[in-house]
Every structure is written in C-alpha cells, then in structure tokens.
Coordinates of C-alpha atoms in Angstrom, one line a residue:
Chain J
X1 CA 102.6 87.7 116.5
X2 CA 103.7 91.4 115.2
X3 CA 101.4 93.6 113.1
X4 CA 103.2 92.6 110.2
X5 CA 103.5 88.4 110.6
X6 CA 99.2 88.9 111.2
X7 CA 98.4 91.0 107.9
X8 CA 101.1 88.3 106.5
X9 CA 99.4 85.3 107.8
X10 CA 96.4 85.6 109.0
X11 CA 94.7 87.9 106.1
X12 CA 95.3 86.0 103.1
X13 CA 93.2 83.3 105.0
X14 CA 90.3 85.5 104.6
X15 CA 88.5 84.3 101.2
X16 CA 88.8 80.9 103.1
X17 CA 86.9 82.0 106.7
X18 CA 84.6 83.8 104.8
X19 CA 83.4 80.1 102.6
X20 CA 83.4 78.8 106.2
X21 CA 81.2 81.4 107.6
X22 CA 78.9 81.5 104.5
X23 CA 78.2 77.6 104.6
X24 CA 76.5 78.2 108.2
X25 CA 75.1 81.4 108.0
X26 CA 74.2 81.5 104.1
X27 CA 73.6 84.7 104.0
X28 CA 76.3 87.3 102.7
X29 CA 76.0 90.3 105.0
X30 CA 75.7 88.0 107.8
X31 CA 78.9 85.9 106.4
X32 CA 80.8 89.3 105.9
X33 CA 80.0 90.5 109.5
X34 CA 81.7 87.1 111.0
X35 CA 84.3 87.2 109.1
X36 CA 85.3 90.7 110.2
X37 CA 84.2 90.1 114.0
X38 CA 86.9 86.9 113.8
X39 CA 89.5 88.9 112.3
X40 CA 88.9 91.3 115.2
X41 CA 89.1 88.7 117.7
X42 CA 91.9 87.1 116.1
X43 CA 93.5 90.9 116.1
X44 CA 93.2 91.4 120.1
X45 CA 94.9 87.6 120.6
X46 CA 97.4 87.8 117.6
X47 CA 100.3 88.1 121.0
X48 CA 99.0 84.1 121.7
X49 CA 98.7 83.0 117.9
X50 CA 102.2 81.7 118.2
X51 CA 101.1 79.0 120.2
X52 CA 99.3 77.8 117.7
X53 CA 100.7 75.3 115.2
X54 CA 98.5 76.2 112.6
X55 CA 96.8 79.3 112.9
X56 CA 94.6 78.6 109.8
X57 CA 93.1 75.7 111.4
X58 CA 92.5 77.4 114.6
X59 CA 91.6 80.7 112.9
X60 CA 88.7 78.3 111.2
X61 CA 87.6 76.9 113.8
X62 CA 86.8 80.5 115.7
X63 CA 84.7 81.6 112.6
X64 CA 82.9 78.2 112.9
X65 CA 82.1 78.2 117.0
X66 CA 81.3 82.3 116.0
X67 CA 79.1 81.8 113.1
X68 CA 77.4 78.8 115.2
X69 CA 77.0 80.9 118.5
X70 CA 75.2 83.6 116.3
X71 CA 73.2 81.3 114.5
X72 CA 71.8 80.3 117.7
X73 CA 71.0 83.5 118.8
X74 CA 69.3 84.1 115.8
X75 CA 67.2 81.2 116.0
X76 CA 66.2 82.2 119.9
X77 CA 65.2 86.0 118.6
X78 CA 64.1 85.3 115.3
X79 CA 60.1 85.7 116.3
X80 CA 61.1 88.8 118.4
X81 CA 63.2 90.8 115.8
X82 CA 66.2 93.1 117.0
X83 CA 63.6 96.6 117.9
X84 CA 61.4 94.2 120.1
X85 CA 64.4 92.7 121.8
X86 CA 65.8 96.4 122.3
X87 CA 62.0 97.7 123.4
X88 CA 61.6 95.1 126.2
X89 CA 65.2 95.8 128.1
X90 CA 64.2 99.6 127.9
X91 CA 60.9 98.5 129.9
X92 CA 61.9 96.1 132.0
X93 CA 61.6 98.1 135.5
X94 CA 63.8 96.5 137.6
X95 CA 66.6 97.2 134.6
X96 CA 65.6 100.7 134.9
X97 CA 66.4 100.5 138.7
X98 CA 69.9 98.8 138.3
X99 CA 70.1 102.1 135.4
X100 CA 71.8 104.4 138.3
X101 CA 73.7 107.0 136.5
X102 CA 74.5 107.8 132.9
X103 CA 77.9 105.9 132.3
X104 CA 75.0 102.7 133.0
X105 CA 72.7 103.7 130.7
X106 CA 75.5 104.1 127.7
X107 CA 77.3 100.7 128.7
X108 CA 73.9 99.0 128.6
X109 CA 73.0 100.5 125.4
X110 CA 76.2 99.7 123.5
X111 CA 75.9 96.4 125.1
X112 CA 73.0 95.7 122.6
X113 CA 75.0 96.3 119.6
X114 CA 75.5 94.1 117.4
X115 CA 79.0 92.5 117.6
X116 CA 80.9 93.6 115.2
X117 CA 79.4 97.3 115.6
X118 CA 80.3 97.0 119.4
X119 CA 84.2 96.1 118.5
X120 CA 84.4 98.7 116.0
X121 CA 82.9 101.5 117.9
X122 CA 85.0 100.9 121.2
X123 CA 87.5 100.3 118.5
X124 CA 86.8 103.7 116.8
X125 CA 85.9 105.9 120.5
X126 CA 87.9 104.5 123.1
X127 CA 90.8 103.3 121.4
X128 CA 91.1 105.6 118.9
X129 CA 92.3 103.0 115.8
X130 CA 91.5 105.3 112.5
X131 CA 88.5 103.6 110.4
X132 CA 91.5 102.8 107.6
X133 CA 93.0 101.0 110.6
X134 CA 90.3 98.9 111.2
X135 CA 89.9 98.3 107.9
X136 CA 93.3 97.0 107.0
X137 CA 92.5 94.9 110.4
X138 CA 89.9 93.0 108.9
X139 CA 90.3 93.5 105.0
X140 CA 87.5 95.4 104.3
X141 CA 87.0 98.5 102.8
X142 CA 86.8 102.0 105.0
X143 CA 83.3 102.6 103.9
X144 CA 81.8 99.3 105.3
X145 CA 83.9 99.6 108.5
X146 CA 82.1 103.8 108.6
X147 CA 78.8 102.5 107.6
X148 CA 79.0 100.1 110.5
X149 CA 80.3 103.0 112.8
X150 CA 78.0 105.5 111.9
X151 CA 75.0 103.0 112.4
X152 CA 76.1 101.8 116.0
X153 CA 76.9 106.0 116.8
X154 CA 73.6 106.3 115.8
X155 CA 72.0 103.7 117.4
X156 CA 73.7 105.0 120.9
X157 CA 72.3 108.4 120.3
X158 CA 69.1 107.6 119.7
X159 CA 69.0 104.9 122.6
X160 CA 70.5 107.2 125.3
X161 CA 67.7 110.0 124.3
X162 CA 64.7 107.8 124.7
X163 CA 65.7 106.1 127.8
X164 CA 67.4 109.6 129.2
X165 CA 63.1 111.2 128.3
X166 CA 61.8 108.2 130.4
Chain S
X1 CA 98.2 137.4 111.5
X2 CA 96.7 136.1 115.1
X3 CA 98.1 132.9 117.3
X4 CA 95.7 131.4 119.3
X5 CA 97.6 129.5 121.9
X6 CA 94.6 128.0 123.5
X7 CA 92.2 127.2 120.5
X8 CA 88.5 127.3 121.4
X9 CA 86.1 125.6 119.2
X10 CA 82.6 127.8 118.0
X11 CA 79.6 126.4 117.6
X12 CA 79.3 126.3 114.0
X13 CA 82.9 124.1 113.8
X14 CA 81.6 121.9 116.6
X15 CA 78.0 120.9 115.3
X16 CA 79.6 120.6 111.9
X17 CA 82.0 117.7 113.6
X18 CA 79.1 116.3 115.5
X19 CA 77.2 115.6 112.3
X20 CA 80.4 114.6 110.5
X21 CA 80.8 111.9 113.8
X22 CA 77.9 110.1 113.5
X23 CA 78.4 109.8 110.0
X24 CA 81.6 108.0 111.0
X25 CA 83.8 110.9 108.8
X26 CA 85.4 112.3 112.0
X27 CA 89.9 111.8 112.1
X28 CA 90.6 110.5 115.6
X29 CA 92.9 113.7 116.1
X30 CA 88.8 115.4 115.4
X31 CA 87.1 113.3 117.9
X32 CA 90.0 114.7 120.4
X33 CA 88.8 118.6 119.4
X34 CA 85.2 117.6 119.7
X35 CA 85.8 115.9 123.1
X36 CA 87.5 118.8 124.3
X37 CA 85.2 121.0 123.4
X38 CA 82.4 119.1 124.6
X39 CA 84.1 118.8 128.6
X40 CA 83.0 122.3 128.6
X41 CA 80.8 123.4 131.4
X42 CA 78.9 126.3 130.0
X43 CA 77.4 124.6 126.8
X44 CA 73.4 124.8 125.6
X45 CA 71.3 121.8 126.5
X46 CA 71.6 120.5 123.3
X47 CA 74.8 118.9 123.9
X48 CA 73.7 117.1 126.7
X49 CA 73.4 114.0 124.8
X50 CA 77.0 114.5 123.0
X51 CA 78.2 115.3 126.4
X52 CA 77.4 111.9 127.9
X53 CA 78.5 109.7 125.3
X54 CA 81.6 111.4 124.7
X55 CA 82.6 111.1 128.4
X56 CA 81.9 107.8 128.2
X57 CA 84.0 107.3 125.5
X58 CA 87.4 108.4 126.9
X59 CA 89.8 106.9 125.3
X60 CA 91.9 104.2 127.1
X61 CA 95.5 105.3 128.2
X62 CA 96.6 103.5 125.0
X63 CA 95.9 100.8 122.4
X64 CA 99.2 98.8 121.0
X65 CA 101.6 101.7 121.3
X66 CA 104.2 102.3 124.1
X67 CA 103.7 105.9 125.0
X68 CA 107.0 106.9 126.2
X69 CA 106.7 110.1 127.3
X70 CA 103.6 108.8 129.7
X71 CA 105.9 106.4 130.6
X72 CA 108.5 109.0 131.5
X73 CA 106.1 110.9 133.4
X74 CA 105.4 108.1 135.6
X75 CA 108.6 107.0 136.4
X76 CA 109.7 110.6 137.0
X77 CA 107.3 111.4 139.9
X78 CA 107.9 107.9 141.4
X79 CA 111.8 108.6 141.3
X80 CA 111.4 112.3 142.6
X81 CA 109.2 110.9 145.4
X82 CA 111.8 108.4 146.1
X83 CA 114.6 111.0 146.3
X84 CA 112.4 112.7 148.4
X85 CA 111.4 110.5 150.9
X86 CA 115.5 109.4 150.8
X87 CA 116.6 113.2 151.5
X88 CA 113.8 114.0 154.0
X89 CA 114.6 110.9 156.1
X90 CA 118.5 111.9 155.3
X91 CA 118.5 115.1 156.6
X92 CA 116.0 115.3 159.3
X93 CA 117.6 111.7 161.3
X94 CA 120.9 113.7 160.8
X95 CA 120.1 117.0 162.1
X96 CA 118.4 115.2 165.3
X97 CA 121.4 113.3 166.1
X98 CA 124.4 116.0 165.6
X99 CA 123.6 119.5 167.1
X100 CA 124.0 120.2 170.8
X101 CA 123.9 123.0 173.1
X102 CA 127.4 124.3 174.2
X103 CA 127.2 127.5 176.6
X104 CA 123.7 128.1 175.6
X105 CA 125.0 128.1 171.9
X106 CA 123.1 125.5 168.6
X107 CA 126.4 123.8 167.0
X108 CA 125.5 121.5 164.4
X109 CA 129.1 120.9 163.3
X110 CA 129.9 116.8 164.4
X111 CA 133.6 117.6 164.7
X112 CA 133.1 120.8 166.8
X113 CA 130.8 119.1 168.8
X114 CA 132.8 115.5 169.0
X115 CA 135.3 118.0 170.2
X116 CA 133.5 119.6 172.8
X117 CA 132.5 116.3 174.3
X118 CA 136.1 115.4 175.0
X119 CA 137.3 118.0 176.6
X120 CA 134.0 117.8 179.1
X121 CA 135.2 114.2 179.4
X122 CA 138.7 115.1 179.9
X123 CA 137.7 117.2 182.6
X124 CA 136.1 115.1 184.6
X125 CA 139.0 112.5 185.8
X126 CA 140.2 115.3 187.7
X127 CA 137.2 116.2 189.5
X128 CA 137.5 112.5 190.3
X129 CA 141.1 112.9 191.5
X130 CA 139.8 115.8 194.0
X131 CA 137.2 113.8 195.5
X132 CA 139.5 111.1 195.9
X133 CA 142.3 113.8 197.7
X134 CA 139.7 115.2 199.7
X135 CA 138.5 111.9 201.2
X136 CA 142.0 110.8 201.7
X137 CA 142.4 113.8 203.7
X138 CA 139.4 112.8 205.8
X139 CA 140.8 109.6 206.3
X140 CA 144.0 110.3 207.3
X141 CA 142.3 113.1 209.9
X142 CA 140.1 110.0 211.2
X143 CA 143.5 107.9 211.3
X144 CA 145.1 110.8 213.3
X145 CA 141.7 110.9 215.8
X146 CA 142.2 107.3 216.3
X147 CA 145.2 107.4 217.2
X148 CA 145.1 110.0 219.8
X149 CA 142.1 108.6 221.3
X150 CA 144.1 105.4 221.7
X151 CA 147.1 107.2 223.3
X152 CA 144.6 108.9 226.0
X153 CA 143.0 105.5 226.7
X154 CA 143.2 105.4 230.5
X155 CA 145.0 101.7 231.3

C-alpha cells in the first residue's frame, strides 16, 4: 500500500479505532495513545495491507488485541506504578551484570518506554521522520507527537545518568 | 564576507540545540549538526551523556526512501573491484604465458615469439637428417668391414 492509498484508507478510519480503543481502555489519553501506536503499526506493515480484504476490519481488530494486551499489563503493574517498575530493573544486580557497555544501558532504558514513546523516538532519532511526519502518520497534531518525544528524550536522559552514577 | 567550508559548531549554538532537542523542537537536518558536533573527541565532560545517546541513536541507512546515490556508491566499488579482479587475472595469466628468452633477450610479442619457435623447429629436421647421414656412413663402413673379413676367411 503506497503513502498515499494509507493516508487515503487507513486514516479516515481513525474516529472509528479510536471508539474501539476507548470502549476497553475508557480512558481518553490512554484511548489516544492506542490509537496512534496502531496507526504506527499499521504504518510499518502498510507493504502487506493489500492482503487484506478489508483493512478496516483487520485495522480494528489490531487496536482491540493492542488495547487488550495493554490493559493487561496495566492490571499486572497497577499496584507497582510505572517509577517502581523502573526502580527495580535499575537494582536488579544481575541486570546490572548483563549492563556491559553503554549502547546496553541506552537499549535497556528505551526499552522501558512506553510504546508509543518508544516508536516515536526511534521514529524521531534513528529514522529521522520530521515530528509533522509522524504526525500526518497517525493524525495527530505535531505538539502531541513533541510532547511525547520530548518526555521519552527526557526520560532516556535522566535514566542513562542515574544508572551511568551507580 | 567569510566561507566556512568545514562548519564547526560553538558551544553556545550546540547547548542551545541540546535544550531545543529534548524539548522535541530540533529539524532532523539539526539533530544531524548536533550529532556531528557531538562525535567530537575533545568535548567537556558535560556532554558525556549527549555523547552516548546520540551514538546510539545513528540513524539507520534509510527509512522508506531509495537513496540512490548510496546505491551508486555501492554498486560502483563492487563493479571497479570486478574490473579489477577481471584485468589483474587478464594481464598477469597473459604475461606468464607469452614472453620467452631468445639470445638472452625478454620478447613478449606472441607473433615474434610464435615466430621464433618455428624457425628453431624448422631447424631441427636437419640435424635429424645429419644423424641419420652419419650413421649411414657407419653402416656402410661396417658393411665394407664385413665384407672384407668374409673375403679373407681362410677356406
């Protein structure tokens, strides 16, 4: 599917995955992050959309295994919270062993993202798409797709410098 | 009016970029400067952390778009290595199979050499011819020996 058939196709459909994402998750941010992470996902495959018949019904059914798949991982961390879960990989010694050399230490950290921030930073850093890109990509609005960067740039930043001081 | 050639980045531009990157503000064609400037070995300590995670972030050889002159590049060096390894063999089989020494002299020319050969060939029937005539001359003096040995036979 070409560049042009996807923002043709596949990005009027959005309103529609984002109703489907927001009857699982209920909450908006949460709905809005899914949405985008599909439309990612949907991005990197769009050669192999073809081979769908329709691409609306498969394109719904992604956002429904995703929004599932994260609901369940919200359920298994939701006493822990996402700075506990972060705390206990940085202490976990035999992680720290494994830890061998910076490009580790970075991989691991962006790891821990978030989804969505992990797609748009290597989206962003090592395939250099412009944030406007991205944002045509998943129908958003360049500030959300920045805010998002800027948080997981951040997040890598501070990471790298407390486990680099250990 | 002044042309810099090779631009290198200060200080002030680069932490002005770093702040504008983790704001998520930075152009990609930015990033490139910053990364550039950051693959420098002489910089302060407190780019160490920059330093990393820009090196871990180089960009991948590319995203969706064919990059032709890459592309070109690669298929250039492969061809010229071909042509190469095609003229090296070419010349250096050839040169080992058509020179020869003639009176102490290197000719490399085939049809001076081809030419050479057949004369030394041609020569040598008659060398054969004279061996032949010389043992035929032997033979006839053994012929002669018999004979007069059988002539003095005492009956």
């Amino acid at each position: 599917m070409s560049q042009e058939r996807f923002k043709a196709e596949i990005l009027p459909i959005r309103d529609k995955l984002f109703h489907t994402a927001q009857k699982i998750l209920h909450e908006e941010g949460d709905a809005e992050d899914a949405v985008q992470e599909v439309l990612l996902k949907l991005w990197y495959t769009r050669d192999s959309l073809d081979l769908y018949n329709n691409t609306t019904a498969f394109a719904t059914t992604v956002t429904k295994n995703l929004c599932l798949d994260k609901l369940r991982v919200k359920k298994r961390t939701e006493a822990l919270g996402d700075e506990h879960h972060f705390q206990e990989e940085v202490d976990n010694p035999y992680l720290q062993l494994e830890r061998k050399n910076t490009e580790e230490i970075l991989r691991q950290i962006i790891e821990q993202l978030p989804p969505l921030q992990q797609t748009i930073i290597k989206m962003k850093d090592m395939e250099e798409y412009e944030v406007a890109e991205i944002a045509e990509i998943t129908g958003t609005n360049p500030d959300a797709i920045r805010m998002n960067l800027s948080r997981a740039r951040k997040k890598v930043r501070e990471a790298y410098i407390k486990q680099t001081k250990l | 009016m002044s042309i810099n050639i090779k631009y290198k980045m200060t200080f002030e531009h680069a932490d002005r970029l770093i702040e504008r990157y983790y704001e998520g503000l930075t152009s990609v064609e930015e990033e490139r400067k910053l990364r550039i400037f950051l693959s420098r070995k002489d910089l302060p300590e407190k780019y160490k952390t920059e330093q990393a995670i820009f090196s871990y972030f180089t960009p991948a050889p590319n995203k969706n778009k064919f990059d032709f002159t890459r592309y070109l590049r690669r298929t250039g060096i492969a061809a010229a290595l071909l042509i190469g390894v095609f003229f090296a063999h070419f010349f250096l089989t050839n040169r080992a199979a058509s020179y020869a020494y003639i009176d102490g002299k290197k000719i490399t020319d085939i049809q001076e050499i081809k030419l050479q050969a057949m004369v030394s060939l041609a020569n040598l029937p008659s060398e054969q011819t004279l061996i032949l005539e010389n043992l035929q001359l032997i033979l006839e003096e053994n012929r002669f020996e018999e004979k007069g040995n059988i002539l003095s036979t005492p009956q």
